[in-house]
PDB file of C-alpha atoms in Angstrom:
ATOM      1  CA  MET A   1       4.961 -29.665  -3.099  1.00  0.00           C
ATOM      2  CA  ASN A   2       2.449 -28.935  -6.071  1.00  0.00           C
ATOM      3  CA  GLY A   3       4.166 -30.642  -8.995  1.00  0.00           C
ATOM      4  CA  ALA A   4       5.605 -27.470 -10.458  1.00  0.00           C
ATOM      5  CA  PRO A   5       8.777 -28.295 -12.401  1.00  0.00           C
ATOM      6  CA  GLN A   6      11.778 -28.047  -9.596  1.00  0.00           C
ATOM      7  CA  SER A   7      14.057 -26.525 -12.501  1.00  0.00           C
ATOM      8  CA  PHE A   8      12.426 -23.248 -12.459  1.00  0.00           C
ATOM      9  CA  PRO A   9      14.173 -20.548 -10.323  1.00  0.00           C
ATOM     10  CA  PRO A  10      12.035 -18.612  -7.555  1.00  0.00           C
ATOM     11  CA  LEU A  11      10.778 -15.141  -8.864  1.00  0.00           C
ATOM     12  CA  VAL A  12      12.170 -12.359  -6.146  1.00  0.00           C
ATOM     13  CA  VAL A  13      10.326  -9.017  -6.465  1.00  0.00           C
ATOM     14  CA  GLY A  14      11.812  -5.911  -5.185  1.00  0.00           C
ATOM     15  CA  SER A  15      10.184  -2.906  -4.533  1.00  0.00           C
ATOM     16  CA  ASP A  16      11.367  -0.069  -7.233  1.00  0.00           C
ATOM     17  CA  SER A  17      11.691   3.375  -5.082  1.00  0.00           C
ATOM     18  CA  VAL A  18      12.247   5.543  -7.882  1.00  0.00           C
ATOM     19  CA  ARG A  19       9.119   4.838  -9.847  1.00  0.00           C
ATOM     20  CA  THR A  20       7.269   5.282  -6.078  1.00  0.00           C
ATOM     21  CA  GLU A  21       8.464   8.297  -5.509  1.00  0.00           C
ATOM     22  CA  ARG A  22       7.978   9.949  -8.450  1.00  0.00           C
ATOM     23  CA  VAL A  23       4.282   8.677  -8.735  1.00  0.00           C
ATOM     24  CA  THR A  24       3.563   9.648  -5.521  1.00  0.00           C
ATOM     25  CA  ARG A  25       5.339  13.218  -5.767  1.00  0.00           C
ATOM     26  CA  PRO A  26       2.188  15.258  -7.042  1.00  0.00           C
ATOM     27  CA  ALA A  27       0.053  13.948  -3.991  1.00  0.00           C
ATOM     28  CA  PHE A  28       3.088  14.804  -1.360  1.00  0.00           C
ATOM     29  CA  VAL A  29       3.049  18.353  -3.120  1.00  0.00           C
ATOM     30  CA  PHE A  30      -0.469  19.046  -3.094  1.00  0.00           C
ATOM     31  CA  THR A  31      -0.925  18.122   0.438  1.00  0.00           C
ATOM     32  CA  LEU A  32       2.555  20.410   1.654  1.00  0.00           C
ATOM     33  CA  ILE A  33       0.986  23.520  -0.269  1.00  0.00           C
ATOM     34  CA  GLY A  34      -2.654  22.788   0.994  1.00  0.00           C
ATOM     35  CA  ALA A  35      -0.932  22.467   4.911  1.00  0.00           C
ATOM     36  CA  ALA A  36       0.880  25.877   4.064  1.00  0.00           C
ATOM     37  CA  LEU A  37      -2.060  27.710   2.747  1.00  0.00           C
ATOM     38  CA  ILE A  38      -5.213  26.407   5.341  1.00  0.00           C
ATOM     39  CA  PRO A  39      -3.293  28.785   8.366  1.00  0.00           C
ATOM     40  CA  VAL A  40      -2.577  31.636   6.030  1.00  0.00           C
ATOM     41  CA  LEU A  41      -6.312  31.476   4.984  1.00  0.00           C
ATOM     42  CA  GLY A  42      -7.540  30.917   8.038  1.00  0.00           C
ATOM     43  CA  MET A  43      -6.050  33.519   9.946  1.00  0.00           C
ATOM     44  CA  LEU A  44      -6.862  36.180   6.924  1.00  0.00           C
ATOM     45  CA  LEU A  45     -10.501  34.866   7.715  1.00  0.00           C
ATOM     46  CA  ALA A  46     -10.311  35.399  11.405  1.00  0.00           C
ATOM     47  CA  VAL A  47      -8.725  38.783  11.098  1.00  0.00           C
ATOM     48  CA  LEU A  48     -11.922  39.794   8.803  1.00  0.00           C
ATOM     49  CA  THR A  49     -14.112  38.400  11.263  1.00  0.00           C
ATOM     50  CA  THR A  50     -12.589  39.803  13.923  1.00  0.00           C
ATOM     51  CA  THR A  51     -13.056  43.750  11.605  1.00  0.00           C
ATOM     52  CA  SER A  52     -16.786  42.596  11.568  1.00  0.00           C
ATOM     53  CA  GLY A  53     -17.573  40.497  14.079  1.00  0.00           C
ATOM     54  CA  GLY A  54     -15.719  41.137  17.476  1.00  0.00           C
ATOM     55  CA  PHE A  55     -13.022  39.998  18.584  1.00  0.00           C
ATOM     56  CA  ALA A  56     -13.874  37.080  20.745  1.00  0.00           C
ATOM     57  CA  LEU A  57     -15.493  35.868  17.145  1.00  0.00           C
ATOM     58  CA  GLY A  58     -12.284  36.564  15.443  1.00  0.00           C
ATOM     59  CA  MET A  59     -10.558  34.305  18.214  1.00  0.00           C
ATOM     60  CA  LEU A  60     -13.026  31.421  17.659  1.00  0.00           C
ATOM     61  CA  SER A  61     -12.629  31.512  13.926  1.00  0.00           C
ATOM     62  CA  GLY A  62      -8.652  31.682  14.498  1.00  0.00           C
ATOM     63  CA  LEU A  63      -8.640  28.859  17.126  1.00  0.00           C
ATOM     64  CA  SER A  64     -11.199  26.197  14.660  1.00  0.00           C
ATOM     65  CA  PHE A  65      -8.247  27.055  11.813  1.00  0.00           C
ATOM     66  CA  SER A  66      -5.275  26.667  14.117  1.00  0.00           C
ATOM     67  CA  VAL A  67      -6.914  22.926  14.814  1.00  0.00           C
ATOM     68  CA  ILE A  68      -7.572  22.296  11.171  1.00  0.00           C
ATOM     69  CA  SER A  69      -3.874  23.457   9.889  1.00  0.00           C
ATOM     70  CA  TRP A  70      -2.958  21.127  12.717  1.00  0.00           C
ATOM     71  CA  LEU A  71      -4.730  18.173  11.436  1.00  0.00           C
ATOM     72  CA  MET A  72      -2.953  19.335   7.941  1.00  0.00           C
ATOM     73  CA  LEU A  73       0.263  18.975   9.439  1.00  0.00           C
ATOM     74  CA  PHE A  74      -0.807  15.437  10.599  1.00  0.00           C
ATOM     75  CA  ALA A  75      -1.328  14.519   7.443  1.00  0.00           C
ATOM     76  CA  VAL A  76       1.346  15.657   5.946  1.00  0.00           C
ATOM     77  CA  VAL A  77       4.076  13.822   8.319  1.00  0.00           C
ATOM     78  CA  GLN A  78       1.886  10.702   7.816  1.00  0.00           C
ATOM     79  CA  PHE A  79       1.737  10.558   3.907  1.00  0.00           C
ATOM     80  CA  ALA A  80       5.598  11.627   4.688  1.00  0.00           C
ATOM     81  CA  THR A  81       6.002   8.444   6.434  1.00  0.00           C
ATOM     82  CA  VAL A  82       4.247   5.877   4.577  1.00  0.00           C
ATOM     83  CA  ARG A  83       5.791   7.425   0.873  1.00  0.00           C
ATOM     84  CA  GLY A  84       9.357   7.033   3.310  1.00  0.00           C
ATOM     85  CA  ALA A  85       8.382   3.321   4.002  1.00  0.00           C
ATOM     86  CA  GLN A  86       7.050   2.150   0.479  1.00  0.00           C
ATOM     87  CA  SER A  87      10.325   3.985  -0.808  1.00  0.00           C
ATOM     88  CA  VAL A  88      12.589   1.903   0.219  1.00  0.00           C
ATOM     89  CA  ALA A  89      14.257  -0.526  -1.319  1.00  0.00           C
ATOM     90  CA  ARG A  90      13.507  -4.400  -0.284  1.00  0.00           C
ATOM     91  CA  THR A  91      12.007  -7.339  -1.504  1.00  0.00           C
ATOM     92  CA  VAL A  92       8.336  -7.359  -1.701  1.00  0.00           C
ATOM     93  CA  LEU A  93       7.638 -10.438  -2.917  1.00  0.00           C
ATOM     94  CA  THR A  94       9.248 -14.274  -3.701  1.00  0.00           C
ATOM     95  CA  LEU A  95       7.382 -17.035  -5.317  1.00  0.00           C
ATOM     96  CA  ASP A  96       8.652 -20.528  -5.433  1.00  0.00           C
ATOM     97  CA  ALA A  97       7.220 -24.221  -5.825  1.00  0.00           C
ATOM     98  CA  ASP A  98       6.092 -23.875  -2.174  1.00  0.00           C
ATOM     99  CA  GLY A  99       4.236 -20.925  -1.993  1.00  0.00           C
ATOM    100  CA  LEU A 100       3.997 -17.007  -1.908  1.00  0.00           C
ATOM    101  CA  ARG A 101       6.405 -15.294   0.711  1.00  0.00           C
ATOM    102  CA  GLY A 102       5.459 -11.583   1.219  1.00  0.00           C
ATOM    103  CA  SER A 103       6.437  -8.366   2.940  1.00  0.00           C
ATOM    104  CA  ILE A 104       4.759  -5.678   3.970  1.00  0.00           C
ATOM    105  CA  PRO A 105       5.441  -2.437   6.432  1.00  0.00           C
ATOM    106  CA  GLN A 106       3.219  -4.663   9.304  1.00  0.00           C
ATOM    107  CA  GLY A 107       5.403  -7.962   8.278  1.00  0.00           C
ATOM    108  CA  GLU A 108       5.930 -10.629   6.897  1.00  0.00           C
ATOM    109  CA  VAL A 109       3.641 -14.077   5.892  1.00  0.00           C
ATOM    110  CA  PHE A 110       3.872 -17.510   4.073  1.00  0.00           C
ATOM    111  CA  LEU A 111       1.241 -18.530   2.113  1.00  0.00           C
ATOM    112  CA  PRO A 112       1.151 -22.265   0.542  1.00  0.00           C
ATOM    113  CA  TRP A 113      -0.630 -21.920  -3.000  1.00  0.00           C
ATOM    114  CA  GLY A 114      -3.211 -23.893  -1.439  1.00  0.00           C
ATOM    115  CA  ALA A 115      -4.164 -21.006   0.563  1.00  0.00           C
ATOM    116  CA  ILE A 116      -4.414 -19.347  -1.959  1.00  0.00           C
ATOM    117  CA  GLU A 117      -7.746 -19.214  -3.577  1.00  0.00           C
ATOM    118  CA  ARG A 118      -7.572 -17.097  -7.307  1.00  0.00           C
ATOM    119  CA  ILE A 119      -5.845 -14.541  -8.194  1.00  0.00           C
ATOM    120  CA  SER A 120      -6.996 -10.799  -9.959  1.00  0.00           C
ATOM    121  CA  VAL A 121      -5.872  -8.246 -11.727  1.00  0.00           C
ATOM    122  CA  ARG A 122      -7.624  -4.462 -11.720  1.00  0.00           C
ATOM    123  CA  SER A 123      -6.239  -1.145 -12.696  1.00  0.00           C
ATOM    124  CA  ARG A 124      -6.101   2.158 -11.319  1.00  0.00           C
ATOM    125  CA  GLY A 125      -5.425   4.565 -13.503  1.00  0.00           C
ATOM    126  CA  LYS A 126      -2.549   3.548 -15.744  1.00  0.00           C
ATOM    127  CA  TRP A 127      -1.231   0.506 -13.437  1.00  0.00           C
ATOM    128  CA  ARG A 128      -2.261  -2.558 -12.429  1.00  0.00           C
ATOM    129  CA  ILE A 129      -3.171  -3.934  -9.094  1.00  0.00           C
ATOM    130  CA  LEU A 130      -2.616  -8.122  -8.518  1.00  0.00           C
ATOM    131  CA  THR A 131      -4.386  -9.790  -5.954  1.00  0.00           C
ATOM    132  CA  PHE A 132      -3.998 -13.010  -4.389  1.00  0.00           C
ATOM    133  CA  HIS A 133      -7.480 -13.607  -2.717  1.00  0.00           C
ATOM    134  CA  LEU A 134      -6.829 -16.036  -0.284  1.00  0.00           C
ATOM    135  CA  VAL A 135      -9.116 -19.181   0.991  1.00  0.00           C
ATOM    136  CA  PRO A 136     -12.172 -18.282   2.913  1.00  0.00           C
ATOM    137  CA  GLY A 137     -11.644 -19.063   6.453  1.00  0.00           C
ATOM    138  CA  LEU A 138      -7.734 -18.974   6.269  1.00  0.00           C
ATOM    139  CA  THR A 139      -6.002 -17.950   9.646  1.00  0.00           C
ATOM    140  CA  ALA A 140      -2.723 -17.527  10.698  1.00  0.00           C
ATOM    141  CA  GLN A 141      -2.721 -20.769  12.364  1.00  0.00           C
ATOM    142  CA  SER A 142      -3.767 -22.566   9.325  1.00  0.00           C
ATOM    143  CA  PRO A 143      -1.709 -25.536   7.881  1.00  0.00           C
ATOM    144  CA  GLY A 144       1.379 -24.455   6.331  1.00  0.00           C
ATOM    145  CA  VAL A 145       0.715 -20.290   6.835  1.00  0.00           C
ATOM    146  CA  SER A 146       3.486 -18.777   8.789  1.00  0.00           C
ATOM    147  CA  THR A 147       3.360 -14.860   9.617  1.00  0.00           C
ATOM    148  CA  THR A 148       4.740 -11.894  11.596  1.00  0.00           C
ATOM    149  CA  LEU A 149       1.596  -9.779  11.263  1.00  0.00           C
ATOM    150  CA  PRO A 150      -0.310  -8.958  13.968  1.00  0.00           C
ATOM    151  CA  PRO A 151      -4.061 -10.512  13.959  1.00  0.00           C
ATOM    152  CA  ARG A 152      -5.496  -7.557  13.073  1.00  0.00           C
ATOM    153  CA  SER A 153      -3.336  -6.950   9.851  1.00  0.00           C
ATOM    154  CA  PHE A 154      -3.909 -10.705   9.345  1.00  0.00           C
ATOM    155  CA  ALA A 155      -7.639 -10.466   9.206  1.00  0.00           C
ATOM    156  CA  ALA A 156      -7.532  -7.831   6.637  1.00  0.00           C
ATOM    157  CA  LEU A 157      -5.113  -9.495   4.157  1.00  0.00           C
ATOM    158  CA  GLY A 158      -7.982 -12.347   4.258  1.00  0.00           C
ATOM    159  CA  LYS A 159     -10.591  -9.897   3.847  1.00  0.00           C
ATOM    160  CA  LEU A 160      -8.648  -7.599   1.062  1.00  0.00           C
ATOM    161  CA  GLY A 161      -5.934 -10.470  -0.449  1.00  0.00           C
ATOM    162  CA  PHE A 162      -2.183  -9.756  -0.763  1.00  0.00           C
ATOM    163  CA  GLN A 163      -1.888  -7.265  -2.787  1.00  0.00           C
ATOM    164  CA  VAL A 164       1.076  -5.978  -5.247  1.00  0.00           C
ATOM    165  CA  GLY A 165       0.918  -2.497  -7.218  1.00  0.00           C
ATOM    166  CA  GLU A 166       3.036  -2.493 -10.260  1.00  0.00           C
ATOM    167  CA  VAL A 167       3.700   0.912  -9.688  1.00  0.00           C
ATOM    168  CA  ALA A 168       5.802   0.491  -6.260  1.00  0.00           C
ATOM    169  CA  ILE A 169       7.599  -3.305  -7.712  1.00  0.00           C
ATOM    170  CA  ASP A 170      10.422  -3.534 -10.282  1.00  0.00           C
ATOM    171  CA  THR A 171       8.917  -7.216 -12.179  1.00  0.00           C
ATOM    172  CA  PRO A 172       6.086  -6.839 -14.933  1.00  0.00           C
ATOM    173  CA  VAL A 173       2.947  -8.114 -13.447  1.00  0.00           C
ATOM    174  CA  ASP A 174       2.646 -10.215 -16.348  1.00  0.00           C
ATOM    175  CA  THR A 175       5.732 -11.795 -15.418  1.00  0.00           C
ATOM    176  CA  VAL A 176       4.346 -12.546 -11.571  1.00  0.00           C
ATOM    177  CA  LEU A 177       1.376 -14.256 -13.435  1.00  0.00           C
ATOM    178  CA  ALA A 178       3.218 -16.104 -15.914  1.00  0.00           C
ATOM    179  CA  ALA A 179       5.272 -17.241 -12.334  1.00  0.00           C
ATOM    180  CA  THR A 180       2.544 -17.884 -10.675  1.00  0.00           C
ATOM    181  CA  ASN A 181       0.596 -19.921 -13.215  1.00  0.00           C
ATOM    182  CA  ALA A 182       4.091 -21.924 -14.023  1.00  0.00           C
ATOM    183  CA  PHE A 183       4.199 -22.565  -9.751  1.00  0.00           C
ATOM    184  CA  THR A 184       0.656 -23.606  -9.368  1.00  0.00           C
ATOM    185  CA  GLY A 185      -0.027 -25.850 -12.895  1.00  0.00           C
ATOM    186  CA  GLY A 186      -2.203 -23.287 -14.783  1.00  0.00           C
ATOM    187  CA  ARG A 187      -4.281 -23.515 -11.251  1.00  0.00           C
ATOM    188  CA  LEU A 188      -4.300 -19.744 -11.043  1.00  0.00           C
ATOM    189  CA  ARG A 189      -4.058 -17.959 -14.141  1.00  0.00           C
TER     190      ARG A 189
END
């Protein structure tokens, strides 16, 4: 415990699936259009190359565009998978007097307040991203830390911090900051 008032209720932050869908829709549509147009343009170029440069050269250019179209299809499937994972309504973050409990697609993590060095807020477009920066050298075996994250994911979390995007949560960033301030007695603002 860190001396935070016990009467302050935990803050449970969930995902906002409707807003996440709406914000990612333009990128998803653009990727789908690109995936549909690239094979068509590739085949047109292959036909043009065949008529001017011979059958073998046309087949070679057609093959290269076929590979590119398969890569675009793979990108669309990956984008749809990530978008679907982000669009599921779930609890993303819980703040209480003991620390931060976070859930990301790779697993869950609990960080006591002593494991968080500072917090920062940055803007990306019209949305803000809140980052809880971890104490340097923190590992999954550090006292008070518990996690189901794979070692590689926890190492990335240590470098990048625990990030929460305003676009994907149902609670304003200012409320999360106020709760953090209250639970840490003003140490993290």
